[in-house]
């Protein structure tokens, strides 16, 4: 049994921190490019959930560990049927010239975590789709070649 | 004008840099010293290659105390991938893949 390493993803998007924050926290926005809804009041200590865009079942659940709009959001992250396999995701938003830098770190995995496996395939797709969505208004078909809609990033 | 995409392709067009990315894919969060140990390159060469990979956003770093940890960032590669495979072509690629699978499974029977 090994403890999975942290995964770090960075993308630069032509947008504003406020729009990017909304794109991460507004369920109607996340459904557009992620296919799923992120639902919470986004206050530190609150529950949040990642819900299937069509049938509404919960794919990921956790707490809002830190919330500092529109700069930093930290979420605990677990599948509802395996709450012990808990990890943490942080989103850091900063302005770089005329671009906004988004750093996503998915880490603090438990030893033997099954969550880490889906992460590698999931986040790059979600972030590419997010960038395209914010810059062009049209999302990519995020899970087009990934079988059925799944919680892979997630 | 050198675009971000040019930087990505240029950074990928070198086997030493691809080896560094392979190493970071297998194990993220390595220091410069750890990366030097596993490659037959001088520290200066590794530093130079990492600089180009960072400029292309293929490698990102996080500070931990006095150490700088390096991670593979696959997002730019995914953007290149989706540029030529998504939208209208995707359906056909998926159809081809399904056909291939069906044919190969048929052969096993």
PDB file of N, CA and C in Angstrom, chain A residues 84-137:
ATOM      1  N   UNK A  84     -14.168   7.174   4.099  1.00  0.00           N
ATOM      2  CA  UNK A  84     -12.847   7.105   4.734  1.00  0.00           C
ATOM      3  C   UNK A  84     -11.732   7.465   3.764  1.00  0.00           C
ATOM      4  N   UNK A  85     -11.986   7.273   2.462  1.00  0.00           N
ATOM      5  CA  UNK A  85     -10.987   7.575   1.431  1.00  0.00           C
ATOM      6  C   UNK A  85     -11.043   9.081   1.135  1.00  0.00           C
ATOM      7  N   UNK A  86     -10.678   9.841   2.142  1.00  0.00           N
ATOM      8  CA  UNK A  86     -10.836  11.293   2.075  1.00  0.00           C
ATOM      9  C   UNK A  86      -9.569  11.944   1.512  1.00  0.00           C
ATOM     10  N   UNK A  87      -9.744  12.932   0.641  1.00  0.00           N
ATOM     11  CA  UNK A  87      -8.601  13.703   0.148  1.00  0.00           C
ATOM     12  C   UNK A  87      -8.998  15.182   0.154  1.00  0.00           C
ATOM     13  N   UNK A  88      -8.122  16.019  -0.362  1.00  0.00           N
ATOM     14  CA  UNK A  88      -8.393  17.460  -0.316  1.00  0.00           C
ATOM     15  C   UNK A  88      -8.054  18.116  -1.652  1.00  0.00           C
ATOM     16  N   UNK A  89      -8.905  19.044  -2.061  1.00  0.00           N
ATOM     17  CA  UNK A  89      -8.682  19.771  -3.311  1.00  0.00           C
ATOM     18  C   UNK A  89      -8.639  21.259  -3.011  1.00  0.00           C
ATOM     19  N   UNK A  90      -7.608  21.935  -3.503  1.00  0.00           N
ATOM     20  CA  UNK A  90      -7.567  23.391  -3.341  1.00  0.00           C
ATOM     21  C   UNK A  90      -7.558  24.066  -4.706  1.00  0.00           C
ATOM     22  N   UNK A  91      -8.261  25.186  -4.788  1.00  0.00           N
ATOM     23  CA  UNK A  91      -8.282  26.021  -5.984  1.00  0.00           C
ATOM     24  C   UNK A  91      -7.695  27.371  -5.592  1.00  0.00           C
ATOM     25  N   UNK A  92      -6.605  27.769  -6.258  1.00  0.00           N
ATOM     26  CA  UNK A  92      -6.034  29.087  -6.014  1.00  0.00           C
ATOM     27  C   UNK A  92      -6.126  29.913  -7.284  1.00  0.00           C
ATOM     28  N   UNK A  93      -6.676  31.109  -7.120  1.00  0.00           N
ATOM     29  CA  UNK A  93      -6.935  31.987  -8.263  1.00  0.00           C
ATOM     30  C   UNK A  93      -6.086  33.242  -8.105  1.00  0.00           C
ATOM     31  N   UNK A  94      -5.263  33.558  -9.110  1.00  0.00           N
ATOM     32  CA  UNK A  94      -4.464  34.782  -9.029  1.00  0.00           C
ATOM     33  C   UNK A  94      -4.371  35.439 -10.398  1.00  0.00           C
ATOM     34  N   UNK A  95      -4.196  36.750 -10.409  1.00  0.00           N
ATOM     35  CA  UNK A  95      -4.125  37.498 -11.669  1.00  0.00           C
ATOM     36  C   UNK A  95      -2.687  37.512 -12.161  1.00  0.00           C
ATOM     37  N   UNK A  96      -2.497  37.143 -13.433  1.00  0.00           N
ATOM     38  CA  UNK A  96      -1.175  37.180 -14.064  1.00  0.00           C
ATOM     39  C   UNK A  96      -1.307  37.981 -15.351  1.00  0.00           C
ATOM     40  N   UNK A  97      -0.958  39.281 -15.302  1.00  0.00           N
ATOM     41  CA  UNK A  97      -1.123  40.126 -16.485  1.00  0.00           C
ATOM     42  C   UNK A  97      -2.587  40.201 -16.867  1.00  0.00           C
ATOM     43  N   UNK A  98      -2.885  39.880 -18.143  1.00  0.00           N
ATOM     44  CA  UNK A  98      -4.290  39.915 -18.564  1.00  0.00           C
ATOM     45  C   UNK A  98      -4.953  38.541 -18.442  1.00  0.00           C
ATOM     46  N   UNK A  99      -4.266  37.629 -17.747  1.00  0.00           N
ATOM     47  CA  UNK A  99      -4.814  36.290 -17.579  1.00  0.00           C
ATOM     48  C   UNK A  99      -5.061  36.026 -16.091  1.00  0.00           C
ATOM     49  N   UNK A 100      -5.873  35.009 -15.841  1.00  0.00           N
ATOM     50  CA  UNK A 100      -6.064  34.558 -14.469  1.00  0.00           C
ATOM     51  C   UNK A 100      -5.463  33.155 -14.359  1.00  0.00           C
ATOM     52  N   UNK A 101      -4.619  32.992 -13.361  1.00  0.00           N
ATOM     53  CA  UNK A 101      -3.988  31.690 -13.148  1.00  0.00           C
ATOM     54  C   UNK A 101      -4.826  30.884 -12.166  1.00  0.00           C
ATOM     55  N   UNK A 102      -5.139  29.660 -12.549  1.00  0.00           N
ATOM     56  CA  UNK A 102      -5.849  28.752 -11.653  1.00  0.00           C
ATOM     57  C   UNK A 102      -4.933  27.578 -11.325  1.00  0.00           C
ATOM     58  N   UNK A 103      -4.643  27.407 -10.037  1.00  0.00           N
ATOM     59  CA  UNK A 103      -3.863  26.258  -9.585  1.00  0.00           C
ATOM     60  C   UNK A 103      -4.801  25.320  -8.837  1.00  0.00           C
ATOM     61  N   UNK A 104      -4.837  24.094  -9.278  1.00  0.00           N
ATOM     62  CA  UNK A 104      -5.631  23.076  -8.591  1.00  0.00           C
ATOM     63  C   UNK A 104      -4.668  22.046  -8.013  1.00  0.00           C
ATOM     64  N   UNK A 105      -4.761  21.802  -6.733  1.00  0.00           N
ATOM     65  CA  UNK A 105      -3.947  20.752  -6.111  1.00  0.00           C
ATOM     66  C   UNK A 105      -4.891  19.732  -5.489  1.00  0.00           C
ATOM     67  N   UNK A 106      -4.781  18.492  -5.945  1.00  0.00           N
ATOM     68  CA  UNK A 106      -5.561  17.416  -5.338  1.00  0.00           C
ATOM     69  C   UNK A 106      -4.577  16.530  -4.579  1.00  0.00           C
ATOM     70  N   UNK A 107      -4.682  16.527  -3.268  1.00  0.00           N
ATOM     71  CA  UNK A 107      -3.684  15.811  -2.483  1.00  0.00           C
ATOM     72  C   UNK A 107      -4.214  15.354  -1.147  1.00  0.00           C
ATOM     73  N   UNK A 108      -3.277  15.130  -0.230  1.00  0.00           N
ATOM     74  CA  UNK A 108      -3.587  14.598   1.098  1.00  0.00           C
ATOM     75  C   UNK A 108      -4.374  13.300   1.011  1.00  0.00           C
ATOM     76  N   UNK A 109      -3.974  12.452   0.061  1.00  0.00           N
ATOM     77  CA  UNK A 109      -4.642  11.164  -0.087  1.00  0.00           C
ATOM     78  C   UNK A 109      -4.283  10.242   1.072  1.00  0.00           C
ATOM     79  N   UNK A 110      -5.221   9.370   1.424  1.00  0.00           N
ATOM     80  CA  UNK A 110      -4.947   8.337   2.422  1.00  0.00           C
ATOM     81  C   UNK A 110      -4.137   7.221   1.757  1.00  0.00           C
ATOM     82  N   UNK A 111      -3.456   6.454   2.604  1.00  0.00           N
ATOM     83  CA  UNK A 111      -2.710   5.304   2.100  1.00  0.00           C
ATOM     84  C   UNK A 111      -3.660   4.361   1.357  1.00  0.00           C
ATOM     85  N   UNK A 112      -3.240   3.954   0.164  1.00  0.00           N
ATOM     86  CA  UNK A 112      -4.052   3.022  -0.616  1.00  0.00           C
ATOM     87  C   UNK A 112      -5.292   3.647  -1.241  1.00  0.00           C
ATOM     88  N   UNK A 113      -5.346   4.961  -1.312  1.00  0.00           N
ATOM     89  CA  UNK A 113      -6.527   5.657  -1.821  1.00  0.00           C
ATOM     90  C   UNK A 113      -6.904   5.197  -3.224  1.00  0.00           C
ATOM     91  N   UNK A 114      -8.194   4.967  -3.434  1.00  0.00           N
ATOM     92  CA  UNK A 114      -8.677   4.625  -4.767  1.00  0.00           C
ATOM     93  C   UNK A 114      -9.028   5.889  -5.543  1.00  0.00           C
ATOM     94  N   UNK A 115      -9.189   6.990  -4.835  1.00  0.00           N
ATOM     95  CA  UNK A 115      -9.605   8.240  -5.463  1.00  0.00           C
ATOM     96  C   UNK A 115      -8.552   8.728  -6.457  1.00  0.00           C
ATOM     97  N   UNK A 116      -7.273   8.530  -6.112  1.00  0.00           N
ATOM     98  CA  UNK A 116      -6.185   9.095  -6.921  1.00  0.00           C
ATOM     99  C   UNK A 116      -6.229   8.604  -8.364  1.00  0.00           C
ATOM    100  N   UNK A 117      -6.678   7.374  -8.585  1.00  0.00           N
ATOM    101  CA  UNK A 117      -6.664   6.796  -9.927  1.00  0.00           C
ATOM    102  C   UNK A 117      -7.497   7.615 -10.913  1.00  0.00           C
ATOM    103  N   UNK A 118      -8.649   8.064 -10.487  1.00  0.00           N
ATOM    104  CA  UNK A 118      -9.518   8.810 -11.385  1.00  0.00           C
ATOM    105  C   UNK A 118      -9.062  10.233 -11.615  1.00  0.00           C
ATOM    106  N   UNK A 119      -8.232  10.723 -10.720  1.00  0.00           N
ATOM    107  CA  UNK A 119      -7.820  12.121 -10.752  1.00  0.00           C
ATOM    108  C   UNK A 119      -7.044  12.449 -12.022  1.00  0.00           C
ATOM    109  N   UNK A 120      -6.115  11.571 -12.379  1.00  0.00           N
ATOM    110  CA  UNK A 120      -5.231  11.834 -13.510  1.00  0.00           C
ATOM    111  C   UNK A 120      -6.010  12.067 -14.796  1.00  0.00           C
ATOM    112  N   UNK A 121      -7.035  11.247 -15.012  1.00  0.00           N
ATOM    113  CA  UNK A 121      -7.816  11.392 -16.232  1.00  0.00           C
ATOM    114  C   UNK A 121      -8.787  12.554 -16.124  1.00  0.00           C
ATOM    115  N   UNK A 122      -9.219  12.856 -14.929  1.00  0.00           N
ATOM    116  CA  UNK A 122     -10.318  13.793 -14.754  1.00  0.00           C
ATOM    117  C   UNK A 122      -9.970  15.266 -14.837  1.00  0.00           C
ATOM    118  N   UNK A 123      -9.029  15.706 -14.008  1.00  0.00           N
ATOM    119  CA  UNK A 123      -8.808  17.152 -13.893  1.00  0.00           C
ATOM    120  C   UNK A 123      -8.390  17.834 -15.188  1.00  0.00           C
ATOM    121  N   UNK A 124      -7.431  17.288 -15.967  1.00  0.00           N
ATOM    122  CA  UNK A 124      -7.055  18.008 -17.193  1.00  0.00           C
ATOM    123  C   UNK A 124      -8.249  18.253 -18.108  1.00  0.00           C
ATOM    124  N   UNK A 125      -9.155  17.269 -18.185  1.00  0.00           N
ATOM    125  CA  UNK A 125     -10.345  17.451 -19.014  1.00  0.00           C
ATOM    126  C   UNK A 125     -11.219  18.571 -18.483  1.00  0.00           C
ATOM    127  N   UNK A 126     -11.451  18.544 -17.190  1.00  0.00           N
ATOM    128  CA  UNK A 126     -12.329  19.547 -16.584  1.00  0.00           C
ATOM    129  C   UNK A 126     -11.735  20.941 -16.768  1.00  0.00           C
ATOM    130  N   UNK A 127     -10.417  21.062 -16.570  1.00  0.00           N
ATOM    131  CA  UNK A 127      -9.792  22.383 -16.652  1.00  0.00           C
ATOM    132  C   UNK A 127      -9.739  22.896 -18.085  1.00  0.00           C
ATOM    133  N   UNK A 128      -9.505  22.009 -19.051  1.00  0.00           N
ATOM    134  CA  UNK A 128      -9.528  22.431 -20.455  1.00  0.00           C
ATOM    135  C   UNK A 128     -10.915  22.913 -20.835  1.00  0.00           C
ATOM    136  N   UNK A 129     -11.918  22.186 -20.376  1.00  0.00           N
ATOM    137  CA  UNK A 129     -13.291  22.553 -20.690  1.00  0.00           C
ATOM    138  C   UNK A 129     -13.678  23.872 -20.014  1.00  0.00           C
ATOM    139  N   UNK A 130     -13.223  24.042 -18.771  1.00  0.00           N
ATOM    140  CA  UNK A 130     -13.471  25.287 -18.029  1.00  0.00           C
ATOM    141  C   UNK A 130     -12.871  26.486 -18.772  1.00  0.00           C
ATOM    142  N   UNK A 131     -11.628  26.327 -19.217  1.00  0.00           N
ATOM    143  CA  UNK A 131     -10.938  27.405 -19.943  1.00  0.00           C
ATOM    144  C   UNK A 131     -11.699  27.755 -21.224  1.00  0.00           C
ATOM    145  N   UNK A 132     -12.050  26.722 -21.991  1.00  0.00           N
ATOM    146  CA  UNK A 132     -12.770  26.951 -23.245  1.00  0.00           C
ATOM    147  C   UNK A 132     -14.111  27.629 -22.971  1.00  0.00           C
ATOM    148  N   UNK A 133     -14.773  27.175 -21.909  1.00  0.00           N
ATOM    149  CA  UNK A 133     -16.080  27.729 -21.553  1.00  0.00           C
ATOM    150  C   UNK A 133     -15.983  29.213 -21.208  1.00  0.00           C
ATOM    151  N   UNK A 134     -14.996  29.570 -20.381  1.00  0.00           N
ATOM    152  CA  UNK A 134     -14.871  30.968 -19.948  1.00  0.00           C
ATOM    153  C   UNK A 134     -14.397  31.860 -21.092  1.00  0.00           C
ATOM    154  N   UNK A 135     -13.552  31.328 -21.970  1.00  0.00           N
ATOM    155  CA  UNK A 135     -12.985  32.165 -23.030  1.00  0.00           C
ATOM    156  C   UNK A 135     -13.891  32.259 -24.255  1.00  0.00           C
ATOM    157  N   UNK A 136     -14.666  31.216 -24.517  1.00  0.00           N
ATOM    158  CA  UNK A 136     -15.475  31.224 -25.744  1.00  0.00           C
ATOM    159  C   UNK A 136     -16.973  31.161 -25.470  1.00  0.00           C
ATOM    160  N   UNK A 137     -17.332  30.820 -24.240  1.00  0.00           N
ATOM    161  CA  UNK A 137     -18.746  30.705 -23.916  1.00  0.00           C
ATOM    162  C   UNK A 137     -19.316  29.330 -24.228  1.00  0.00           C
TER     163      UNK A 137
END
